[in-house]
């Protein structure tokens, strides 16, 4: 063979080898890019799920905090009415505050807490004995504590409550 033919065959082989290598390199690059895109999408989905869970938890905490404040206002109003009944001072304003606080408890719920609050108001209206009032108040506190537990069942304030003052 002549040198020209050998040179042409060598050149054609080099060009064909380069083309095949380039084709496989391009295919591998496309696969890597697709894998990177999918991994990025999975990572973004995981991040969005985390953000959604955090927002749900924060909303739950806000609801429990609002309930806690409502229950505290109710107990405060009940104590004021009880003190007014014992001392004879400030009855009308205390009764109005208690009525408003009871309405808040009715809106915040749940129904067990509202029923327990109604028992306190009923006891105050019929001027129940102090030990009976203390009993219904303790029942309200117990029911309210159960209502204030997070949905996951964990105790939001371990070590708190359980024994009277």
PDB file of C-alpha atoms in Angstrom:
ATOM      1  CA  UNK A   1       0.000   0.000   0.000  1.00  0.00           C
ATOM      2  CA  UNK A   2       1.002   3.438  -0.526  1.00  0.00           C
ATOM      3  CA  UNK A   3       1.724   5.918   2.133  1.00  0.00           C
ATOM      4  CA  UNK A   4      -1.312   7.937   1.122  1.00  0.00           C
ATOM      5  CA  UNK A   5      -3.716   5.086   1.713  1.00  0.00           C
ATOM      6  CA  UNK A   6      -2.125   4.323   5.067  1.00  0.00           C
ATOM      7  CA  UNK A   7      -2.366   8.002   5.992  1.00  0.00           C
ATOM      8  CA  UNK A   8      -6.038   8.122   4.900  1.00  0.00           C
ATOM      9  CA  UNK A   9      -6.900   4.959   6.838  1.00  0.00           C
ATOM     10  CA  UNK A  10      -5.111   6.306   9.920  1.00  0.00           C
ATOM     11  CA  UNK A  11      -6.847   9.667   9.607  1.00  0.00           C
ATOM     12  CA  UNK A  12     -10.258   8.011   9.087  1.00  0.00           C
ATOM     13  CA  UNK A  13      -9.682   5.757  12.093  1.00  0.00           C
ATOM     14  CA  UNK A  14      -8.707   8.759  14.230  1.00  0.00           C
ATOM     15  CA  UNK A  15     -11.749  10.689  13.095  1.00  0.00           C
ATOM     16  CA  UNK A  16     -14.072   7.699  13.674  1.00  0.00           C
ATOM     17  CA  UNK A  17     -12.522   7.039  17.088  1.00  0.00           C
ATOM     18  CA  UNK A  18     -12.938  10.687  18.042  1.00  0.00           C
ATOM     19  CA  UNK A  19     -16.549  10.691  16.871  1.00  0.00           C
ATOM     20  CA  UNK A  20     -17.390   7.509  18.803  1.00  0.00           C
ATOM     21  CA  UNK A  21     -15.638   8.814  21.934  1.00  0.00           C
ATOM     22  CA  UNK A  22     -17.429  12.157  21.587  1.00  0.00           C
ATOM     23  CA  UNK A  23     -20.796  10.438  21.136  1.00  0.00           C
ATOM     24  CA  UNK A  24     -20.339   8.316  24.269  1.00  0.00           C
ATOM     25  CA  UNK A  25     -19.010  11.321  26.208  1.00  0.00           C
ATOM     26  CA  UNK A  26     -22.034  13.382  25.153  1.00  0.00           C
ATOM     27  CA  UNK A  27     -24.396  10.563  26.186  1.00  0.00           C
ATOM     28  CA  UNK A  28     -22.686  10.250  29.564  1.00  0.00           C
ATOM     29  CA  UNK A  29     -22.863  14.029  30.049  1.00  0.00           C
ATOM     30  CA  UNK A  30     -26.584  14.034  29.262  1.00  0.00           C
ATOM     31  CA  UNK A  31     -27.173  11.204  31.751  1.00  0.00           C
ATOM     32  CA  UNK A  32     -25.169  13.035  34.424  1.00  0.00           C
ATOM     33  CA  UNK A  33     -27.072  16.264  33.796  1.00  0.00           C
ATOM     34  CA  UNK A  34     -30.404  14.438  34.046  1.00  0.00           C
ATOM     35  CA  UNK A  35     -29.311  12.722  37.269  1.00  0.00           C
ATOM     36  CA  UNK A  36     -28.210  16.071  38.712  1.00  0.00           C
ATOM     37  CA  UNK A  37     -31.540  17.639  37.725  1.00  0.00           C
ATOM     38  CA  UNK A  38     -33.507  14.817  39.390  1.00  0.00           C
ATOM     39  CA  UNK A  39     -31.362  15.026  42.525  1.00  0.00           C
ATOM     40  CA  UNK A  40     -31.958  18.771  42.653  1.00  0.00           C
ATOM     41  CA  UNK A  41     -35.704  18.264  42.300  1.00  0.00           C
ATOM     42  CA  UNK A  42     -35.702  15.686  45.104  1.00  0.00           C
ATOM     43  CA  UNK A  43     -33.710  18.038  47.303  1.00  0.00           C
ATOM     44  CA  UNK A  44     -36.102  20.915  46.551  1.00  0.00           C
ATOM     45  CA  UNK A  45     -39.104  18.678  47.316  1.00  0.00           C
ATOM     46  CA  UNK A  46     -37.530  17.627  50.613  1.00  0.00           C
ATOM     47  CA  UNK A  47     -36.889  21.267  51.502  1.00  0.00           C
ATOM     48  CA  UNK A  48     -40.488  22.210  50.674  1.00  0.00           C
ATOM     49  CA  UNK A  49     -41.784  19.331  52.798  1.00  0.00           C
ATOM     50  CA  UNK A  50     -39.647  20.528  55.698  1.00  0.00           C
ATOM     51  CA  UNK A  51     -40.951  24.074  55.341  1.00  0.00           C
ATOM     52  CA  UNK A  52     -44.564  22.839  55.177  1.00  0.00           C
ATOM     53  CA  UNK A  53     -44.115  20.712  58.307  1.00  0.00           C
ATOM     54  CA  UNK A  54     -42.519  23.633  60.146  1.00  0.00           C
ATOM     55  CA  UNK A  55     -45.380  25.940  59.181  1.00  0.00           C
ATOM     56  CA  UNK A  56     -47.968  23.366  60.318  1.00  0.00           C
ATOM     57  CA  UNK A  57     -46.182  22.953  63.649  1.00  0.00           C
ATOM     58  CA  UNK A  58     -45.976  26.719  64.132  1.00  0.00           C
ATOM     59  CA  UNK A  59     -49.680  27.083  63.353  1.00  0.00           C
ATOM     60  CA  UNK A  60     -50.451  24.380  65.911  1.00  0.00           C
ATOM     61  CA  UNK A  61     -48.338  26.122  68.533  1.00  0.00           C
ATOM     62  CA  UNK A  62     -50.122  29.429  67.833  1.00  0.00           C
ATOM     63  CA  UNK A  63     -53.519  27.755  68.281  1.00  0.00           C
ATOM     64  CA  UNK A  64     -52.448  26.191  71.579  1.00  0.00           C
ATOM     65  CA  UNK A  65     -51.002  29.501  72.775  1.00  0.00           C
ATOM     66  CA  UNK A  66     -54.227  31.333  71.941  1.00  0.00           C
ATOM     67  CA  UNK A  67     -56.221  28.688  73.807  1.00  0.00           C
ATOM     68  CA  UNK A  68     -53.890  28.917  76.794  1.00  0.00           C
ATOM     69  CA  UNK A  69     -54.359  32.700  76.934  1.00  0.00           C
ATOM     70  CA  UNK A  70     -58.140  32.294  76.665  1.00  0.00           C
ATOM     71  CA  UNK A  71     -58.230  29.765  79.492  1.00  0.00           C
ATOM     72  CA  UNK A  72     -56.043  31.973  81.695  1.00  0.00           C
ATOM     73  CA  UNK A  73     -58.343  34.974  81.085  1.00  0.00           C
ATOM     74  CA  UNK A  74     -61.329  32.833  82.018  1.00  0.00           C
ATOM     75  CA  UNK A  75     -59.719  31.570  85.236  1.00  0.00           C
ATOM     76  CA  UNK A  76     -58.685  35.118  86.127  1.00  0.00           C
ATOM     77  CA  UNK A  77     -62.230  36.393  85.563  1.00  0.00           C
ATOM     78  CA  UNK A  78     -63.679  33.516  87.627  1.00  0.00           C
ATOM     79  CA  UNK A  79     -61.284  34.270  90.494  1.00  0.00           C
ATOM     80  CA  UNK A  80     -62.272  37.948  90.376  1.00  0.00           C
ATOM     81  CA  UNK A  81     -65.977  37.067  90.573  1.00  0.00           C
ATOM     82  CA  UNK A  82     -65.274  34.670  93.431  1.00  0.00           C
ATOM     83  CA  UNK A  83     -63.278  37.330  95.282  1.00  0.00           C
ATOM     84  CA  UNK A  84     -66.022  39.884  94.642  1.00  0.00           C
ATOM     85  CA  UNK A  85     -68.609  37.456  96.011  1.00  0.00           C
ATOM     86  CA  UNK A  86     -66.556  36.928  99.163  1.00  0.00           C
ATOM     87  CA  UNK A  87     -65.744  40.597  99.720  1.00  0.00           C
ATOM     88  CA  UNK A  88     -68.862  42.183  98.201  1.00  0.00           C
ATOM     89  CA  UNK A  89     -66.916  44.568  95.937  1.00  0.00           C
ATOM     90  CA  UNK A  90     -66.787  44.786  92.124  1.00  0.00           C
ATOM     91  CA  UNK A  91     -69.507  42.247  91.326  1.00  0.00           C
ATOM     92  CA  UNK A  92     -71.038  43.755  88.163  1.00  0.00           C
ATOM     93  CA  UNK A  93     -67.764  44.406  86.323  1.00  0.00           C
ATOM     94  CA  UNK A  94     -66.473  40.982  87.288  1.00  0.00           C
ATOM     95  CA  UNK A  95     -69.620  39.262  86.054  1.00  0.00           C
ATOM     96  CA  UNK A  96     -69.365  41.031  82.695  1.00  0.00           C
ATOM     97  CA  UNK A  97     -65.715  40.063  82.361  1.00  0.00           C
ATOM     98  CA  UNK A  98     -66.559  36.465  83.276  1.00  0.00           C
ATOM     99  CA  UNK A  99     -69.322  36.381  80.685  1.00  0.00           C
ATOM    100  CA  UNK A 100     -66.942  37.665  77.984  1.00  0.00           C
ATOM    101  CA  UNK A 101     -64.264  35.176  79.042  1.00  0.00           C
ATOM    102  CA  UNK A 102     -66.795  32.326  78.901  1.00  0.00           C
ATOM    103  CA  UNK A 103     -67.741  33.386  75.368  1.00  0.00           C
ATOM    104  CA  UNK A 104     -64.053  33.228  74.391  1.00  0.00           C
ATOM    105  CA  UNK A 105     -63.778  29.719  75.817  1.00  0.00           C
ATOM    106  CA  UNK A 106     -66.886  28.740  73.843  1.00  0.00           C
ATOM    107  CA  UNK A 107     -65.234  29.956  70.643  1.00  0.00           C
ATOM    108  CA  UNK A 108     -61.835  28.408  71.303  1.00  0.00           C
ATOM    109  CA  UNK A 109     -63.179  25.092  72.534  1.00  0.00           C
ATOM    110  CA  UNK A 110     -63.003  22.204  72.626  1.00  0.00           C
ATOM    111  CA  UNK A 111     -66.453  21.411  73.968  1.00  0.00           C
ATOM    112  CA  UNK A 112     -65.121  19.554  77.055  1.00  0.00           C
ATOM    113  CA  UNK A 113     -63.306  22.703  78.175  1.00  0.00           C
ATOM    114  CA  UNK A 114     -66.386  24.819  77.534  1.00  0.00           C
ATOM    115  CA  UNK A 115     -68.545  22.449  79.606  1.00  0.00           C
ATOM    116  CA  UNK A 116     -66.016  22.601  82.441  1.00  0.00           C
ATOM    117  CA  UNK A 117     -66.019  26.421  82.237  1.00  0.00           C
ATOM    118  CA  UNK A 118     -69.823  26.427  82.333  1.00  0.00           C
ATOM    119  CA  UNK A 119     -69.670  24.318  85.502  1.00  0.00           C
ATOM    120  CA  UNK A 120     -67.519  27.012  87.141  1.00  0.00           C
ATOM    121  CA  UNK A 121     -69.908  29.772  86.056  1.00  0.00           C
ATOM    122  CA  UNK A 122     -72.879  27.742  87.247  1.00  0.00           C
ATOM    123  CA  UNK A 123     -71.222  27.188  90.613  1.00  0.00           C
ATOM    124  CA  UNK A 124     -70.495  30.896  90.950  1.00  0.00           C
ATOM    125  CA  UNK A 125     -74.065  31.874  90.016  1.00  0.00           C
ATOM    126  CA  UNK A 126     -75.666  29.539  92.532  1.00  0.00           C
ATOM    127  CA  UNK A 127     -73.056  30.498  95.158  1.00  0.00           C
ATOM    128  CA  UNK A 128     -71.736  26.974  95.640  1.00  0.00           C
ATOM    129  CA  UNK A 129     -69.587  26.059  98.613  1.00  0.00           C
ATOM    130  CA  UNK A 130     -65.893  26.999  98.298  1.00  0.00           C
ATOM    131  CA  UNK A 131     -64.755  23.362  98.248  1.00  0.00           C
ATOM    132  CA  UNK A 132     -67.223  22.596  95.430  1.00  0.00           C
ATOM    133  CA  UNK A 133     -65.980  25.622  93.479  1.00  0.00           C
ATOM    134  CA  UNK A 134     -62.403  24.472  93.977  1.00  0.00           C
ATOM    135  CA  UNK A 135     -63.346  21.037  92.680  1.00  0.00           C
ATOM    136  CA  UNK A 136     -64.954  22.350  89.484  1.00  0.00           C
ATOM    137  CA  UNK A 137     -62.022  24.715  88.988  1.00  0.00           C
ATOM    138  CA  UNK A 138     -59.561  21.819  89.280  1.00  0.00           C
ATOM    139  CA  UNK A 139     -61.656  19.863  86.791  1.00  0.00           C
ATOM    140  CA  UNK A 140     -61.509  22.813  84.374  1.00  0.00           C
ATOM    141  CA  UNK A 141     -57.725  23.012  84.751  1.00  0.00           C
ATOM    142  CA  UNK A 142     -57.347  19.269  84.092  1.00  0.00           C
ATOM    143  CA  UNK A 143     -59.545  19.387  80.992  1.00  0.00           C
ATOM    144  CA  UNK A 144     -57.782  22.530  79.757  1.00  0.00           C
ATOM    145  CA  UNK A 145     -54.361  20.906  80.203  1.00  0.00           C
ATOM    146  CA  UNK A 146     -55.465  17.930  78.109  1.00  0.00           C
ATOM    147  CA  UNK A 147     -56.746  20.311  75.429  1.00  0.00           C
ATOM    148  CA  UNK A 148     -53.406  22.147  75.425  1.00  0.00           C
ATOM    149  CA  UNK A 149     -51.326  19.050  74.742  1.00  0.00           C
ATOM    150  CA  UNK A 150     -49.794  19.048  71.268  1.00  0.00           C
ATOM    151  CA  UNK A 151     -51.234  16.629  68.710  1.00  0.00           C
ATOM    152  CA  UNK A 152     -48.147  14.412  68.991  1.00  0.00           C
ATOM    153  CA  UNK A 153     -49.025  13.715  72.634  1.00  0.00           C
ATOM    154  CA  UNK A 154     -45.843  15.194  74.083  1.00  0.00           C
ATOM    155  CA  UNK A 155     -46.061  17.251  77.245  1.00  0.00           C
ATOM    156  CA  UNK A 156     -45.386  20.886  76.275  1.00  0.00           C
ATOM    157  CA  UNK A 157     -44.218  21.739  79.803  1.00  0.00           C
ATOM    158  CA  UNK A 158     -42.836  18.656  81.512  1.00  0.00           C
ATOM    159  CA  UNK A 159     -42.803  18.806  85.273  1.00  0.00           C
ATOM    160  CA  UNK A 160     -45.540  21.445  85.452  1.00  0.00           C
ATOM    161  CA  UNK A 161     -48.884  21.056  87.159  1.00  0.00           C
ATOM    162  CA  UNK A 162     -50.499  18.100  88.799  1.00  0.00           C
ATOM    163  CA  UNK A 163     -50.372  19.234  92.418  1.00  0.00           C
ATOM    164  CA  UNK A 164     -52.477  21.992  93.972  1.00  0.00           C
ATOM    165  CA  UNK A 165     -50.784  25.113  95.313  1.00  0.00           C
TER     166      UNK A 165
END
